[in-house]
Each structure stands twice: as structure tokens, then as C-alpha cells.
JSON list of C-alpha atoms and ligand atoms in Angstrom, two decimals:
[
{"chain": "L", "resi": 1223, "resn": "UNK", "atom": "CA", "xyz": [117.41, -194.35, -127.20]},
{"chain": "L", "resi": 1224, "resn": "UNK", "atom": "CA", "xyz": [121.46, -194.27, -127.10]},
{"chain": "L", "resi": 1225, "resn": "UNK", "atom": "CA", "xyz": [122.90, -190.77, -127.83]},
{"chain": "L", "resi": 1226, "resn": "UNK", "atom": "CA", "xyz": [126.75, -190.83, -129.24]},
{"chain": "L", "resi": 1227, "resn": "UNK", "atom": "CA", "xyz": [128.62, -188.15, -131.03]},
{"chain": "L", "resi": 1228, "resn": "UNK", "atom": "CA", "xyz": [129.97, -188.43, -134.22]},
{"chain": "L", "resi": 1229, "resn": "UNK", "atom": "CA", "xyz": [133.47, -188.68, -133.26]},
{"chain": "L", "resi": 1230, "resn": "UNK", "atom": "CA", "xyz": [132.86, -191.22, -130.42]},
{"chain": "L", "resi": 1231, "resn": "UNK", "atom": "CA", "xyz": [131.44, -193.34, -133.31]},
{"chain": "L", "resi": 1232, "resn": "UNK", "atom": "CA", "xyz": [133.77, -192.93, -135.62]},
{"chain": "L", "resi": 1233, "resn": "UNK", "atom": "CA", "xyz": [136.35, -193.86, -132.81]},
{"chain": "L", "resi": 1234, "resn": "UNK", "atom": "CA", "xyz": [134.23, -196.72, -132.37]},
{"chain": "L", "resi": 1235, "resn": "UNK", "atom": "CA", "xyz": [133.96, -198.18, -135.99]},
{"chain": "L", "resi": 1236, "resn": "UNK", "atom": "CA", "xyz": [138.12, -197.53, -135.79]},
{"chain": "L", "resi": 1237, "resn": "UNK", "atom": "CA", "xyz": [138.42, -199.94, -133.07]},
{"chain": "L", "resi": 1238, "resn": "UNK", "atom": "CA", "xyz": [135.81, -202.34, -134.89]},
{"chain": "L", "resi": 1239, "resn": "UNK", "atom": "CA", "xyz": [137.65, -201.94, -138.59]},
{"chain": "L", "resi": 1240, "resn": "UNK", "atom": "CA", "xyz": [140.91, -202.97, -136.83]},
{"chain": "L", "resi": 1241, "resn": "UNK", "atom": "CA", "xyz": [139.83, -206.12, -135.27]},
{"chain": "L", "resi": 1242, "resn": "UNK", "atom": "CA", "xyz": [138.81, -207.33, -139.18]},
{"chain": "L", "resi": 1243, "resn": "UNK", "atom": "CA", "xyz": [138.49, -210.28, -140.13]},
{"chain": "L", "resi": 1244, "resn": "UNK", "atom": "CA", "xyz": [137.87, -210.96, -136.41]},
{"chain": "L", "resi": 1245, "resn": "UNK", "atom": "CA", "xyz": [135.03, -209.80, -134.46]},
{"chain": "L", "resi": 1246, "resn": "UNK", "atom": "CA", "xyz": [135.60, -206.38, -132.25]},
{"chain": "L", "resi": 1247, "resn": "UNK", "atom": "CA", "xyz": [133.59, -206.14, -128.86]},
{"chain": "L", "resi": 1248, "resn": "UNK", "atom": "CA", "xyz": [133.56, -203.05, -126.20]},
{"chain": "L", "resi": 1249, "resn": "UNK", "atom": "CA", "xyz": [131.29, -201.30, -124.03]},
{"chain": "L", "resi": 1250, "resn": "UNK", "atom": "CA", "xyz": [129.74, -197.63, -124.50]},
{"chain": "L", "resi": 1251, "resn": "UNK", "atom": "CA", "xyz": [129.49, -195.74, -121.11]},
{"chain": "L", "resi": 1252, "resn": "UNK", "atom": "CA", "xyz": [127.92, -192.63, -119.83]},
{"chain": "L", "resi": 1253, "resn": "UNK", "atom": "CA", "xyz": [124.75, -191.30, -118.98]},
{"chain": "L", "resi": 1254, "resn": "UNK", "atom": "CA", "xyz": [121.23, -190.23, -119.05]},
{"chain": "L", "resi": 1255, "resn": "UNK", "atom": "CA", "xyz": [121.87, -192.55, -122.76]},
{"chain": "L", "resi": 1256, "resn": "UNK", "atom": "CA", "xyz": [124.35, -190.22, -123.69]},
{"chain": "L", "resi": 1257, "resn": "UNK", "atom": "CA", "xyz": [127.52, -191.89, -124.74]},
{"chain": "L", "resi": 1258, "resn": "UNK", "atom": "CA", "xyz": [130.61, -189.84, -123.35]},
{"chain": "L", "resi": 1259, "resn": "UNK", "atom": "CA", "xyz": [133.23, -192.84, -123.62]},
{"chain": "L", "resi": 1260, "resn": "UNK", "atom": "CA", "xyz": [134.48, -195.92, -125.15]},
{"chain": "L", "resi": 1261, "resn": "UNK", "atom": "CA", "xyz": [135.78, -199.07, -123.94]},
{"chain": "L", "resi": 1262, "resn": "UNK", "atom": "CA", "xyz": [137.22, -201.33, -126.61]},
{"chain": "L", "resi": 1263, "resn": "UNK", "atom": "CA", "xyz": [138.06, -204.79, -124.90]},
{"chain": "L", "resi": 1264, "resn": "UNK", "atom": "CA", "xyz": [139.94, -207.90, -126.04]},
{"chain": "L", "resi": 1265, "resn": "UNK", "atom": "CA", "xyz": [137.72, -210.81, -127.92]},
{"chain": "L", "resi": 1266, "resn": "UNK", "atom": "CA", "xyz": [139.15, -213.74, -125.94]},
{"chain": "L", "resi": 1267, "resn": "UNK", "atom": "CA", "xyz": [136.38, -216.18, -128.22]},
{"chain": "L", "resi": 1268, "resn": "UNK", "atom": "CA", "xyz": [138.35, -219.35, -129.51]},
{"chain": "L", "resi": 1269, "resn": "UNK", "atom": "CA", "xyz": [136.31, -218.37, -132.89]},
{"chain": "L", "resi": 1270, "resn": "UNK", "atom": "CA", "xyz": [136.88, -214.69, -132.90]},
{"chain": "L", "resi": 1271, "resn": "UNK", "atom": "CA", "xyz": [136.34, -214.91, -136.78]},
{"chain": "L", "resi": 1272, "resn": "UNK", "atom": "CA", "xyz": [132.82, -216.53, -135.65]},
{"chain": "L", "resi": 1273, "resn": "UNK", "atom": "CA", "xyz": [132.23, -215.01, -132.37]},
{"chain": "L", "resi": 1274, "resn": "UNK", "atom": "CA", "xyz": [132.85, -212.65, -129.31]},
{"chain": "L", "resi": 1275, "resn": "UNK", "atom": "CA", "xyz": [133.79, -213.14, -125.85]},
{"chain": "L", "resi": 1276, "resn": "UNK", "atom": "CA", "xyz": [134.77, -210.07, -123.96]},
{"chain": "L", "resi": 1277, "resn": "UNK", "atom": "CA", "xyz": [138.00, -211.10, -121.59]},
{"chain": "L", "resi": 1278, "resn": "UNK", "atom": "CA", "xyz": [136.12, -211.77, -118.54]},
{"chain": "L", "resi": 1279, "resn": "UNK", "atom": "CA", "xyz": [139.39, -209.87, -116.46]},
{"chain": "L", "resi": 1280, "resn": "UNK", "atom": "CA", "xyz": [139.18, -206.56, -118.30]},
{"chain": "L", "resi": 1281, "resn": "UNK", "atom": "CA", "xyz": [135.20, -206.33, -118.18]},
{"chain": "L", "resi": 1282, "resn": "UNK", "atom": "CA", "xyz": [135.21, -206.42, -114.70]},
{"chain": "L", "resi": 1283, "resn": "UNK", "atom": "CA", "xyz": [137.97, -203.67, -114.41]},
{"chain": "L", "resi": 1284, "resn": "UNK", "atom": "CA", "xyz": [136.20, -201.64, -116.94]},
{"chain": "L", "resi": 1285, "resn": "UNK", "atom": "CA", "xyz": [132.84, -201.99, -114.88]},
{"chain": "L", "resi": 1286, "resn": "UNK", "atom": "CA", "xyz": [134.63, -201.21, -111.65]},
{"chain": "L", "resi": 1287, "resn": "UNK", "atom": "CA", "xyz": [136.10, -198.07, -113.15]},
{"chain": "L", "resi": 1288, "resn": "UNK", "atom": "CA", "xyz": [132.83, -196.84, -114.72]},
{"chain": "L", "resi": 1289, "resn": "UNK", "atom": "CA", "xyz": [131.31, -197.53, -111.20]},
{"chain": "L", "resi": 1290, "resn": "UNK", "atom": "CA", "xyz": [134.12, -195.40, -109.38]},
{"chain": "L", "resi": 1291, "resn": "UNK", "atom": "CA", "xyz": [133.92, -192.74, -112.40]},
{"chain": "L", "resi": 1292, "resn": "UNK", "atom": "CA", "xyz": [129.79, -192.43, -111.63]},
{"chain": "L", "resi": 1293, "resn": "UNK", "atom": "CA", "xyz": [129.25, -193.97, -115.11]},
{"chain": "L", "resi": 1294, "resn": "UNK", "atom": "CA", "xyz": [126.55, -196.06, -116.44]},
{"chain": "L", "resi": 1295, "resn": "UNK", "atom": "CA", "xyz": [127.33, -198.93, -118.92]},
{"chain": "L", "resi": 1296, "resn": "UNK", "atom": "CA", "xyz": [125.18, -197.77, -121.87]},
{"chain": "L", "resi": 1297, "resn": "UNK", "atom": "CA", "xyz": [125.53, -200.43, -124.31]},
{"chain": "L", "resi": 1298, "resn": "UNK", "atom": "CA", "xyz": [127.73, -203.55, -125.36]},
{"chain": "L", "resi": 1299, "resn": "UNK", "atom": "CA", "xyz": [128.74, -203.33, -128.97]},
{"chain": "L", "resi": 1300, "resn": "UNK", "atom": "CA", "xyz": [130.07, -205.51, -131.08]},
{"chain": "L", "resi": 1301, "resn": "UNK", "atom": "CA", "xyz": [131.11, -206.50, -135.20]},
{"chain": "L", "resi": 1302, "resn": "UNK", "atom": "CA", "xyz": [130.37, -208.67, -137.96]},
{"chain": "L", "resi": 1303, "resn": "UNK", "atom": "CA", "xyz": [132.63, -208.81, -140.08]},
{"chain": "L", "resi": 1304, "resn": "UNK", "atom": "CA", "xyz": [130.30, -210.12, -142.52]},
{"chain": "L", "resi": 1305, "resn": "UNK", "atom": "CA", "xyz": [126.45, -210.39, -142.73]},
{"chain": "L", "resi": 1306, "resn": "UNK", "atom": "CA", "xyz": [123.99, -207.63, -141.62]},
{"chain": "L", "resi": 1307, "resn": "UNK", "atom": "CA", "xyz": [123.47, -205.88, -138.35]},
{"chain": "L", "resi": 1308, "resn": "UNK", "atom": "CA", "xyz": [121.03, -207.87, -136.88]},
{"chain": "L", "resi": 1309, "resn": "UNK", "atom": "CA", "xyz": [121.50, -210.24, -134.52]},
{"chain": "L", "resi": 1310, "resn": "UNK", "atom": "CA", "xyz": [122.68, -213.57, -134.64]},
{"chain": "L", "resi": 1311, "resn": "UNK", "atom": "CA", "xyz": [120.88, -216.57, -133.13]},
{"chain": "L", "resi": 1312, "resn": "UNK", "atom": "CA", "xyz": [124.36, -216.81, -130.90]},
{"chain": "L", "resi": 1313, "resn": "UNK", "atom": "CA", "xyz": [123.73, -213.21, -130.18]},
{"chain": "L", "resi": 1314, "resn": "UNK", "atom": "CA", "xyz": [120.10, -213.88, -129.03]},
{"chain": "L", "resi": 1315, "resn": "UNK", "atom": "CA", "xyz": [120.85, -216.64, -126.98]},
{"chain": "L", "resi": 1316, "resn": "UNK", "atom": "CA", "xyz": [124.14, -215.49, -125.05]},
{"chain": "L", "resi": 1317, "resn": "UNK", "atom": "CA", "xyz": [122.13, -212.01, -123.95]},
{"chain": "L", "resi": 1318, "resn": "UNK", "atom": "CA", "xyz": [122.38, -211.47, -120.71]},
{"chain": "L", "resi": 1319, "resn": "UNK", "atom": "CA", "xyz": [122.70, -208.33, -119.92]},
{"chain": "L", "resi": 1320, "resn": "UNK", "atom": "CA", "xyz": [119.95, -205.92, -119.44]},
{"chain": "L", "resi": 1321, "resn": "UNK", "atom": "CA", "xyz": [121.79, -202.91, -121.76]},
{"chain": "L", "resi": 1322, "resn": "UNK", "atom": "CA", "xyz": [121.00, -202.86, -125.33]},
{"chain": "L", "resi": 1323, "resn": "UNK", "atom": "CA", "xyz": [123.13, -204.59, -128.08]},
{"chain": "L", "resi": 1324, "resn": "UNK", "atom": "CA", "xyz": [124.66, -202.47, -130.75]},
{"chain": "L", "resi": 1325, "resn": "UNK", "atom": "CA", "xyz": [126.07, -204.15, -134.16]},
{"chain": "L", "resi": 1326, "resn": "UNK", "atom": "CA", "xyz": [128.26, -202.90, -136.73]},
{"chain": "L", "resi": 1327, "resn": "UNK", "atom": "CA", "xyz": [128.31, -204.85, -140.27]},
{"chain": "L", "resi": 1328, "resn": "UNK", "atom": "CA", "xyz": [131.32, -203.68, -141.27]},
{"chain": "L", "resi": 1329, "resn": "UNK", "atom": "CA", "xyz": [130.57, -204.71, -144.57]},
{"chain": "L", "resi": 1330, "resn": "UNK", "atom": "CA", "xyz": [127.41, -202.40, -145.28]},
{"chain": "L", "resi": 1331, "resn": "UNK", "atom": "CA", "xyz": [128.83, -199.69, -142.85]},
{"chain": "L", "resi": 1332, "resn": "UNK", "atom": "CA", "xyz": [125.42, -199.97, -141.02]},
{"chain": "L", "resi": 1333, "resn": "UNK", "atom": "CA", "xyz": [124.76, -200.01, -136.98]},
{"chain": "L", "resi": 1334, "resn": "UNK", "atom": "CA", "xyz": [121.77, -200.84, -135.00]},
{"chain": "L", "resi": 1335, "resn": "UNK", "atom": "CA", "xyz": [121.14, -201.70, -131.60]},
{"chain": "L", "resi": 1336, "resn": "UNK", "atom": "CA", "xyz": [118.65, -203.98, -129.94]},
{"chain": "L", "resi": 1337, "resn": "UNK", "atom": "CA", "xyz": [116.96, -205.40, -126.58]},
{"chain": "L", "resi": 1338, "resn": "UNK", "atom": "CA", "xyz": [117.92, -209.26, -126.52]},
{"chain": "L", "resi": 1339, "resn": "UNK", "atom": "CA", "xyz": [116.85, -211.07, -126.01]},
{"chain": "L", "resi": 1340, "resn": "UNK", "atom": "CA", "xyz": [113.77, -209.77, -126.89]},
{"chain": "L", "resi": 1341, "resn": "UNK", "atom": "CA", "xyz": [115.11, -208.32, -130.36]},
{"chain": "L", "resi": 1342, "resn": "UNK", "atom": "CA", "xyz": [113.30, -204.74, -130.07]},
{"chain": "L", "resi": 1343, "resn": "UNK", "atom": "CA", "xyz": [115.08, -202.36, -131.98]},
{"chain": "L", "resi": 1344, "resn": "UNK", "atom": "CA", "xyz": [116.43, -199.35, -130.28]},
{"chain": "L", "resi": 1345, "resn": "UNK", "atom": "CA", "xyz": [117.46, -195.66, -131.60]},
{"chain": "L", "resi": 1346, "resn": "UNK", "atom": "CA", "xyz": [121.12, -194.21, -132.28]},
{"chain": "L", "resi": 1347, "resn": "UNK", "atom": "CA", "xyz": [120.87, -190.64, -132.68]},
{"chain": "L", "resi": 1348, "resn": "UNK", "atom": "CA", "xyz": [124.37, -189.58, -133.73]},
{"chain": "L", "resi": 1349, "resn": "UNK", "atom": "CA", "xyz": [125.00, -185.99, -132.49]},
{"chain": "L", "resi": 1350, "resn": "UNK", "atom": "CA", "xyz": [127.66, -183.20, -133.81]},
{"chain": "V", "resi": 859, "resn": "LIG", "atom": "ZN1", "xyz": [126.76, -210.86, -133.43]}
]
């Protein structure tokens, strides 16, 4: 179960809604599941109307300041700009990491987030 608060969602569908027609990616952070920042990061994909790619160079300055903050990467999110939020067979087979997966179809306005590559569904309870 991920825990995020309304505005730290809304903040997050901002950064997604901006990156249109591309695909946005970023990282939630925080702990115990609950979501206390965001961490939009540049899609570097050569596709990024097709695909994601975090840039490898800010990742690994966004982990190393979560790690020196005491925070826990919660969850990688990312768009489609078209099509539902469930993953894609890309998404499925580029999962490696062990956080869960949140989509946003920007299209339906809908967001769900998911184990890969197993595909289990996990909660989003959105908080005041
Ligand atoms: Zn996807």
C-alpha cells in the first residue's frame, strides 16, 4: 500500500500533464509507504512519445540524496499519454526494480500501481 496526499498527487499529475504528448517518469520517496516527496526526472528514451528512460545521471543523484536525506524510494511512476493504466508489455519486461510501478493514463485521469514484474496490483490511498 503507497500513501500520498492529495496535493503531492496533484503535483504529480502536473509534472506528468506537462511532459504530454511525451511520456513523464519520476520517483515517489518517503517512508513507512507514505509519500512525503516528489522527484520528477528527465525521459532521456529516444521514443519518449513511446517510452521512458529515466536519465541514468539524475537517478543516481536523486537516490544518493534520498539515501543522505534517510528516505526510502517508494515508487517509480510514470505516463501514458494514451491507453489505460496498466502496464505495458515494455513495462513488464524492463522491471527491475523491486518498488512498485505507478501509471497515470492521462487520458482517463486514472492511476494504479503494480508489482512487475509480477503484475499484482497495489493500493493508493490518497490522503487530505
Ligand atoms: Zn508504461
Amino acid at each position: 500500500m503507497l500513501c500520498i496526499s492529495k496535493d503531492l498527487l496533484a503535483s504529480t499529475w502536473r509534472h506528468l500533464r506537462a511532459e504530454f504528448p511525451g511520456e513523464g517518469v519520476g520517483l515517489w520517496a518517503g517512508c513507512w509507504g507514505l509519500v512525503t516527496q516528489v522527484h520528477p526526472l528527465p525521459n532521456v528514451h529516444p521514443k519518449p512519445h513511446q517510452s521512458y528512460e529515466a536519465d541514468p545521471v539524475e537517478l543516481l543523484r536523486t537516490l544518493q540524496g534520498l539515501e543522505a536525506a534517510g528516505l526510502e524510494l517508494l515508487a517509480i511512476y510514470h505516463s501514458h499519454p494514451t491507453g489505460p493504466a496498466r502496464p505495458s508489455p515494455t513495462d513488464t519486461s524492463k522491471a527491475y526494480w523491486r518498488v512498485p510501478y505507478v501509471i497515470f493514463a492521462l487520458e482517463s485521469s486514472e492511476v494504479r500501481a503494480y508489482r512487475l514484474p509480477e503484475g499484482e496490483e497495489v493500493g493508493i490511498e490518497i490522503r487530505q
